[in-house]
mmCIF file of C-alpha atoms and ligand atoms in Angstrom:
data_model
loop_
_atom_site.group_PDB
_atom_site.id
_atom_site.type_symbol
_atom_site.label_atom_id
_atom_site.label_comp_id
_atom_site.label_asym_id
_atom_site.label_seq_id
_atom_site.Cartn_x
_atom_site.Cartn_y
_atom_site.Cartn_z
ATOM 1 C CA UNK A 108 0.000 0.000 0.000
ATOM 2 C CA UNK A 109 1.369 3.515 -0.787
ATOM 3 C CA UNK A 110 0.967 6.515 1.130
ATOM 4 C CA UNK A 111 1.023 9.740 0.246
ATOM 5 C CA UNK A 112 4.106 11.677 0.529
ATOM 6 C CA UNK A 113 4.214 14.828 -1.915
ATOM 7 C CA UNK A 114 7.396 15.466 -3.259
ATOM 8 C CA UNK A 115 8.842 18.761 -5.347
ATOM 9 C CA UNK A 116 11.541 18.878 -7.556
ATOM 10 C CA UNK A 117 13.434 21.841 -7.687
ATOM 11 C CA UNK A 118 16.573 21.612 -10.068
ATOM 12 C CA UNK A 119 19.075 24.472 -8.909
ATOM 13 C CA UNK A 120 22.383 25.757 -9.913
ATOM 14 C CA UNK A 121 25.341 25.637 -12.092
ATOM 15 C CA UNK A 122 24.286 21.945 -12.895
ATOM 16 C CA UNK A 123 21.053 21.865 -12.822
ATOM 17 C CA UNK A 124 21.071 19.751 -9.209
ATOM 18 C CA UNK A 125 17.664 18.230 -8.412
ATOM 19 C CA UNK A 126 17.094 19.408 -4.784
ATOM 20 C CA UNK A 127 13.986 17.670 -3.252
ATOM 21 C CA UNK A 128 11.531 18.693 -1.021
ATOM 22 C CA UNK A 129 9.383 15.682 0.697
ATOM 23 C CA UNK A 130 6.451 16.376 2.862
ATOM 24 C CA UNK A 131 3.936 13.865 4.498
ATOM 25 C CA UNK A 132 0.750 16.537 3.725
ATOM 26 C CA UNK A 133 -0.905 15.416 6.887
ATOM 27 C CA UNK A 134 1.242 17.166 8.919
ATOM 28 C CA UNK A 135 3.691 19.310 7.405
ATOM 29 C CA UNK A 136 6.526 18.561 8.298
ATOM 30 C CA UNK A 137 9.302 18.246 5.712
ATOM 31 C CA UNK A 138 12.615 16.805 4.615
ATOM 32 C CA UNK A 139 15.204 18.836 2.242
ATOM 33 C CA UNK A 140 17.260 16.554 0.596
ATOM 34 C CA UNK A 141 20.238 18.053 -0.711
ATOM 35 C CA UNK A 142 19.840 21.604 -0.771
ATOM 36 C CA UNK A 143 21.874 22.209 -3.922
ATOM 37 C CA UNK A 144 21.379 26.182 -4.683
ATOM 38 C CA UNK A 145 19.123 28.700 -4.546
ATOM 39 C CA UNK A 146 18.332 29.016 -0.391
ATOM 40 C CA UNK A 147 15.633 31.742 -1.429
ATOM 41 C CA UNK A 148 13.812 30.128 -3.434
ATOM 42 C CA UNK A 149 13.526 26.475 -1.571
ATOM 43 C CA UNK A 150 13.151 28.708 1.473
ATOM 44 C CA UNK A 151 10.000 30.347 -0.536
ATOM 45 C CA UNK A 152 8.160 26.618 -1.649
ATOM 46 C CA UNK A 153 8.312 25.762 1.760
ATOM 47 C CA UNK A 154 6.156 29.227 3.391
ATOM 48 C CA UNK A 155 4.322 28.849 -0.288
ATOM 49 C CA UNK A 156 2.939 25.294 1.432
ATOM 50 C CA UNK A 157 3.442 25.798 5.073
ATOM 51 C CA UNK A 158 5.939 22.860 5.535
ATOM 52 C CA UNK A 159 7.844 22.976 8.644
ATOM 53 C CA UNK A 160 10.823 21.624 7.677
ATOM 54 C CA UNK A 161 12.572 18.452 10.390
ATOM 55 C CA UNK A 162 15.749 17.376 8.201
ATOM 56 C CA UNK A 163 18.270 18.709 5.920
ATOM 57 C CA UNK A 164 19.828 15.641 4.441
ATOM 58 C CA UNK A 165 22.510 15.160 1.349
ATOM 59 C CA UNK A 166 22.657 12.172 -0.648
ATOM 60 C CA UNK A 167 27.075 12.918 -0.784
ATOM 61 C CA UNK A 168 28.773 16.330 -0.553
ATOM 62 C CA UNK A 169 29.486 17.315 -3.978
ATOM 63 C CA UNK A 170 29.308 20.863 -4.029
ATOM 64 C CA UNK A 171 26.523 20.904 -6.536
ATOM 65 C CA UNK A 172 24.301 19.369 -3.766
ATOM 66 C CA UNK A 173 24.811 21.628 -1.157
ATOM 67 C CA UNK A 174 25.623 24.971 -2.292
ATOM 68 C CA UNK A 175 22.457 26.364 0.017
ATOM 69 C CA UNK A 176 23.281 24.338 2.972
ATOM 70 C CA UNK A 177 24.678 26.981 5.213
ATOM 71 C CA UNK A 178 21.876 28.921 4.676
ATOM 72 C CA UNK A 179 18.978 26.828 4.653
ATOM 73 C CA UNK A 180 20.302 24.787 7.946
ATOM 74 C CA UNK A 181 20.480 28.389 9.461
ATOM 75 C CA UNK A 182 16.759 29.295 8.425
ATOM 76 C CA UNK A 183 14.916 26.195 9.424
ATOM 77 C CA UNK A 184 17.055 25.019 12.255
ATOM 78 C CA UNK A 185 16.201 21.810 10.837
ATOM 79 C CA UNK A 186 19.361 18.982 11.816
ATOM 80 C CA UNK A 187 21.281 18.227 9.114
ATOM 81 C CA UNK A 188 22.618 15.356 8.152
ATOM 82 C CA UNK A 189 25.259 13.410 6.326
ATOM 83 C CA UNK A 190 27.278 9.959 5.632
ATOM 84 C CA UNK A 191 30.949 10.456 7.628
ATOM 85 C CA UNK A 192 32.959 9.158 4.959
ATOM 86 C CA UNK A 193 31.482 12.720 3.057
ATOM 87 C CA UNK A 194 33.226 15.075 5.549
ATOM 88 C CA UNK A 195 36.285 16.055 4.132
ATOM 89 C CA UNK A 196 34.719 16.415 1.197
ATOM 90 C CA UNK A 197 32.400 18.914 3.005
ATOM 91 C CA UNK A 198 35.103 20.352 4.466
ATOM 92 C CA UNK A 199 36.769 20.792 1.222
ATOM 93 C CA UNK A 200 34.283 23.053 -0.328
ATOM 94 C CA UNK A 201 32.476 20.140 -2.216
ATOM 95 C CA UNK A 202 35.545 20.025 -4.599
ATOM 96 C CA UNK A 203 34.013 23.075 -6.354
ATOM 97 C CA UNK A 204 37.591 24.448 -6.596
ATOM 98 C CA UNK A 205 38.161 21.695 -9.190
ATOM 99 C CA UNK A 206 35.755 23.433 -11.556
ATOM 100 C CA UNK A 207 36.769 26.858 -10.657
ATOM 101 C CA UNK A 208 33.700 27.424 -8.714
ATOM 102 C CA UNK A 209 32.872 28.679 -4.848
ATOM 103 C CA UNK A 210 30.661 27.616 -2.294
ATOM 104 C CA UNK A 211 29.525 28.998 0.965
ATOM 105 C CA UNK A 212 31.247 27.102 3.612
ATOM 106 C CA UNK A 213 28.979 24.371 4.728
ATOM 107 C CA UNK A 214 27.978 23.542 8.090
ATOM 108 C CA UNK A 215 29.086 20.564 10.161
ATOM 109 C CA UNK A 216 26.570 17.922 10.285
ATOM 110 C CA UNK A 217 25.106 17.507 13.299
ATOM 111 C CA UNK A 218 23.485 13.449 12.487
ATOM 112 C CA UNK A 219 25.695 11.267 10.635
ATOM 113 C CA UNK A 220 23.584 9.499 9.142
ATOM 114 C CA UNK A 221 24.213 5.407 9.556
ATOM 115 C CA UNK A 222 23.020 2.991 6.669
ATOM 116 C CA UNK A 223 20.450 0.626 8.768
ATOM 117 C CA UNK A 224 19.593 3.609 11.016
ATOM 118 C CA UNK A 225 16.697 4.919 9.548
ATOM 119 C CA UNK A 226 16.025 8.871 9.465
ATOM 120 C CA UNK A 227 13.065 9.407 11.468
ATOM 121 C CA UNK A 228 12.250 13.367 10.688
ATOM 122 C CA UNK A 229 8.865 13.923 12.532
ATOM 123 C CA UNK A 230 6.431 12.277 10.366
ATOM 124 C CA UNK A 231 8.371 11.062 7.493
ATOM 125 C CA UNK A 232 10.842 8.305 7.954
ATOM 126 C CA UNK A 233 13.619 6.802 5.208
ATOM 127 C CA UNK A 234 15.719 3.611 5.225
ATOM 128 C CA UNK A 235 19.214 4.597 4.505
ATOM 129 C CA UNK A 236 21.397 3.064 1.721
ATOM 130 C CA UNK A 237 24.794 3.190 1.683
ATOM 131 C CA UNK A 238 25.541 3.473 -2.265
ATOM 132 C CA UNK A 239 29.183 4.356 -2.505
ATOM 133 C CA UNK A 240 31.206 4.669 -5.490
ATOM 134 C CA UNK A 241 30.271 7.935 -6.904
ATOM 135 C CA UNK A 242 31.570 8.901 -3.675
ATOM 136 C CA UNK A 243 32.981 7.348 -0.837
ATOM 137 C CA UNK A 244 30.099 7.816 1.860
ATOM 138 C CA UNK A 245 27.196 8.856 -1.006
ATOM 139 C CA UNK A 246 23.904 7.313 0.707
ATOM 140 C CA UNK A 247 20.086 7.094 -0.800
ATOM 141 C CA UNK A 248 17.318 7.583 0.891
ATOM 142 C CA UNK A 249 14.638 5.262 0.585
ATOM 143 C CA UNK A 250 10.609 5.883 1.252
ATOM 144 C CA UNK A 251 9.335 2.165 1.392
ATOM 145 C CA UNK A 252 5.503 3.384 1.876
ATOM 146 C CA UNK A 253 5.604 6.026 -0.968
ATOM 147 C CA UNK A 254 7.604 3.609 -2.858
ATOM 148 C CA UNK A 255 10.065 6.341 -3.744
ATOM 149 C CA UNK A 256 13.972 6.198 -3.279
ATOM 150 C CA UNK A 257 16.177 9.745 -3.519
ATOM 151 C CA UNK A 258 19.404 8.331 -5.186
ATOM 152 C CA UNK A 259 21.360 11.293 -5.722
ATOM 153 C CA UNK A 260 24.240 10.710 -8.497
ATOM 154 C CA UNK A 261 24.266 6.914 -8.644
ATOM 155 C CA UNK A 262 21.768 6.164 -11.173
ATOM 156 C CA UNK A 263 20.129 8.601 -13.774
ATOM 157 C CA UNK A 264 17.381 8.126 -16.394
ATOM 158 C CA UNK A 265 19.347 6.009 -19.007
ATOM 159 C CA UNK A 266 22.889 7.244 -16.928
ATOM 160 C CA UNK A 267 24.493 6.130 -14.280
ATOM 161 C CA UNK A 268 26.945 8.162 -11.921
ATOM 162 C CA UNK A 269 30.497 9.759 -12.820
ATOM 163 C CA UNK A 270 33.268 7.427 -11.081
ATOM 164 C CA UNK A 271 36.250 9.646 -12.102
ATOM 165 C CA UNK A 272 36.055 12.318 -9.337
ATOM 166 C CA UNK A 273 38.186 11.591 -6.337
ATOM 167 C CA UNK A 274 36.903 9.229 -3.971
ATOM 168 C CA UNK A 275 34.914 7.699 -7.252
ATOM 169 C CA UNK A 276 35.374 4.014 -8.010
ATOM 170 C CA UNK A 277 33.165 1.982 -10.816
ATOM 171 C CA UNK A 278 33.162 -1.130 -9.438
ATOM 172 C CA UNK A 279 31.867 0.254 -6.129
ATOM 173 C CA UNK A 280 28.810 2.345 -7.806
ATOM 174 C CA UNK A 281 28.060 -0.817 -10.445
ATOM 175 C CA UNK A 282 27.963 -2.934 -6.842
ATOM 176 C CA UNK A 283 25.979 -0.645 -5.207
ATOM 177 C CA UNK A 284 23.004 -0.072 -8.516
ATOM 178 C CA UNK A 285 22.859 -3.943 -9.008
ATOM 179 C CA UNK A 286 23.237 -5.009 -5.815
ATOM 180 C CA UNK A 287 20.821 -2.327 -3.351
ATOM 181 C CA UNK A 288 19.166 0.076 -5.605
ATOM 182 C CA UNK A 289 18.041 -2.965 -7.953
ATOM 183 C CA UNK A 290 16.877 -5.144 -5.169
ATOM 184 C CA UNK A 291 14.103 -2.052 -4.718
ATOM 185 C CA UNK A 292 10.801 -3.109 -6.034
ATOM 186 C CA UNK A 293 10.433 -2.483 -9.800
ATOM 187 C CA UNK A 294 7.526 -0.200 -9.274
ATOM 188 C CA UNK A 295 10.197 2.067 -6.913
ATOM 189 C CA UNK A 296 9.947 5.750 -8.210
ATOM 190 C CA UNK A 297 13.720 6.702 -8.931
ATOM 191 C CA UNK A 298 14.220 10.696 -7.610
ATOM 192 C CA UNK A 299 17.774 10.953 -9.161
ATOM 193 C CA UNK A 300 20.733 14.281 -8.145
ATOM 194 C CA UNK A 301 20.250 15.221 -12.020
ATOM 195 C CA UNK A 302 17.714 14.944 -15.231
ATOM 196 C CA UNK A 303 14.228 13.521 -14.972
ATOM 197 C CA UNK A 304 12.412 10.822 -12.672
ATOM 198 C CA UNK A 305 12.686 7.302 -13.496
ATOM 199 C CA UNK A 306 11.582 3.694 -12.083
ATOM 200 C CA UNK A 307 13.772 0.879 -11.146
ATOM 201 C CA UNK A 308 11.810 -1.280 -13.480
ATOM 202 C CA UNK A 309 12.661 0.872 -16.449
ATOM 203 C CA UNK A 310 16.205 1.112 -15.359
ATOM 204 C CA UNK A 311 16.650 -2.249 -15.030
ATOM 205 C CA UNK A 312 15.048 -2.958 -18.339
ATOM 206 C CA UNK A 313 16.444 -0.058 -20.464
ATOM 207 C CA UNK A 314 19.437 1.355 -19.264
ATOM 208 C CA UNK A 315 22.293 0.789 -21.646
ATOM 209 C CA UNK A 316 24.695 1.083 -18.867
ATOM 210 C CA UNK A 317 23.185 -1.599 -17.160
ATOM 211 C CA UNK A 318 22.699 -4.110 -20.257
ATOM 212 C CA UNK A 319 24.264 -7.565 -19.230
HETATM 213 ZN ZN1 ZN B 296 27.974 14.189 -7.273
HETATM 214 ZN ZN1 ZN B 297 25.499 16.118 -8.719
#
């Protein structure tokens, strides 16, 4: 059985990053997953519904996904959370200095997040997956009720991840897509880090980096 969970997808920045925003509309409350660019304008779709927002997660700490960080953490006072093995990459700017680009310092996490720990953000709850290989501590976050997993940059419509960033290994990402995001029930809605919403049915059946 599904339940509702309404999700918005807000593609921000230099790279077009998907940022989500995922609300259970029966009480409010809210999730940010990586809150890529743009703080004003996330800031505004949540007051535009009225979400209170109860977790600022990221997927891996590419630059592209949390260029707003600072300043969304400081406006909802929401915790904010992370894989460990994605710290010095926070700490490092997101490696935006490798494409001659600046972030805003981001904040320390204050939950590191722990595949098998689930998030529990008021009312809306994820299973964490630890899907490394993109980058070292990159994690999903799965919605088993909604059906709906937030994969970040591990698989794409027809794409899969980049592996040649540091801390990027193609063995470890092709483990972690066959062996955890693929195990997800076909039906699973894919909310991907870049480019449009998939399935992991239609994945599994059409993407050419996937073909046995
Ligand atoms: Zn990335
Ligand atoms: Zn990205």
């Amino acid at each position: 059985m599904t339940q509702p969970l309404q999700i918005v997808q807000l593609p921000l920045g230099p790279v077009q990053t998907n940022c989500y925003i995922a609300a259970d509309p029966a009480t409010r409350e809210a999730v940010i997953i990586d809150p890529a660019w743009d703080a004003p304008r996330l800031l505004g779709v949540l007051a535009e519904h009225e979400w209170q927002t109860r977790a600022v997660l990221l997927t891996h700490a590419h630059f592209d996904h949390l260029g707003a960080a600072a300043e969304v953490v400081a406006a909802t006072g929401a915790p904010f959370g992370a894989h460990p093995l994605e710290l010095p990459m926070l700490r490092n700017g997101g490696g935006a200095a490798l494409f001659g680009l600046n972030v805003p310092d981001c904040p320390e996490p204050d939950w590191l997040l722990e595949p098998g720990q689930p998030v529990i953000a008021g009312s809306v709850r994820f299973d964490v997956l630890f899907v490394p290989g993109h980058t070292p501590g990159h994690v999903a976050f799965y919605h088993a009720a909604a059906q709906v997993v937030f994969s970040g940059d591990v698989l794409f419509q027809q794409g899969i991840g980049r592996t040649d960033l540091p801390g990027g290994d193609y063995a470890t990402l092709m483990g972690s897509i066959r062996e955890v995001l693929l195990a997800l029930p076909p039906e699973t809605t894919v909310c991907p880090g870049h480019g449009s919403v998939t399935t992991i049915g239609s994945e599994r059946r059409d993407n050419p980096f996937l073909a046995d």
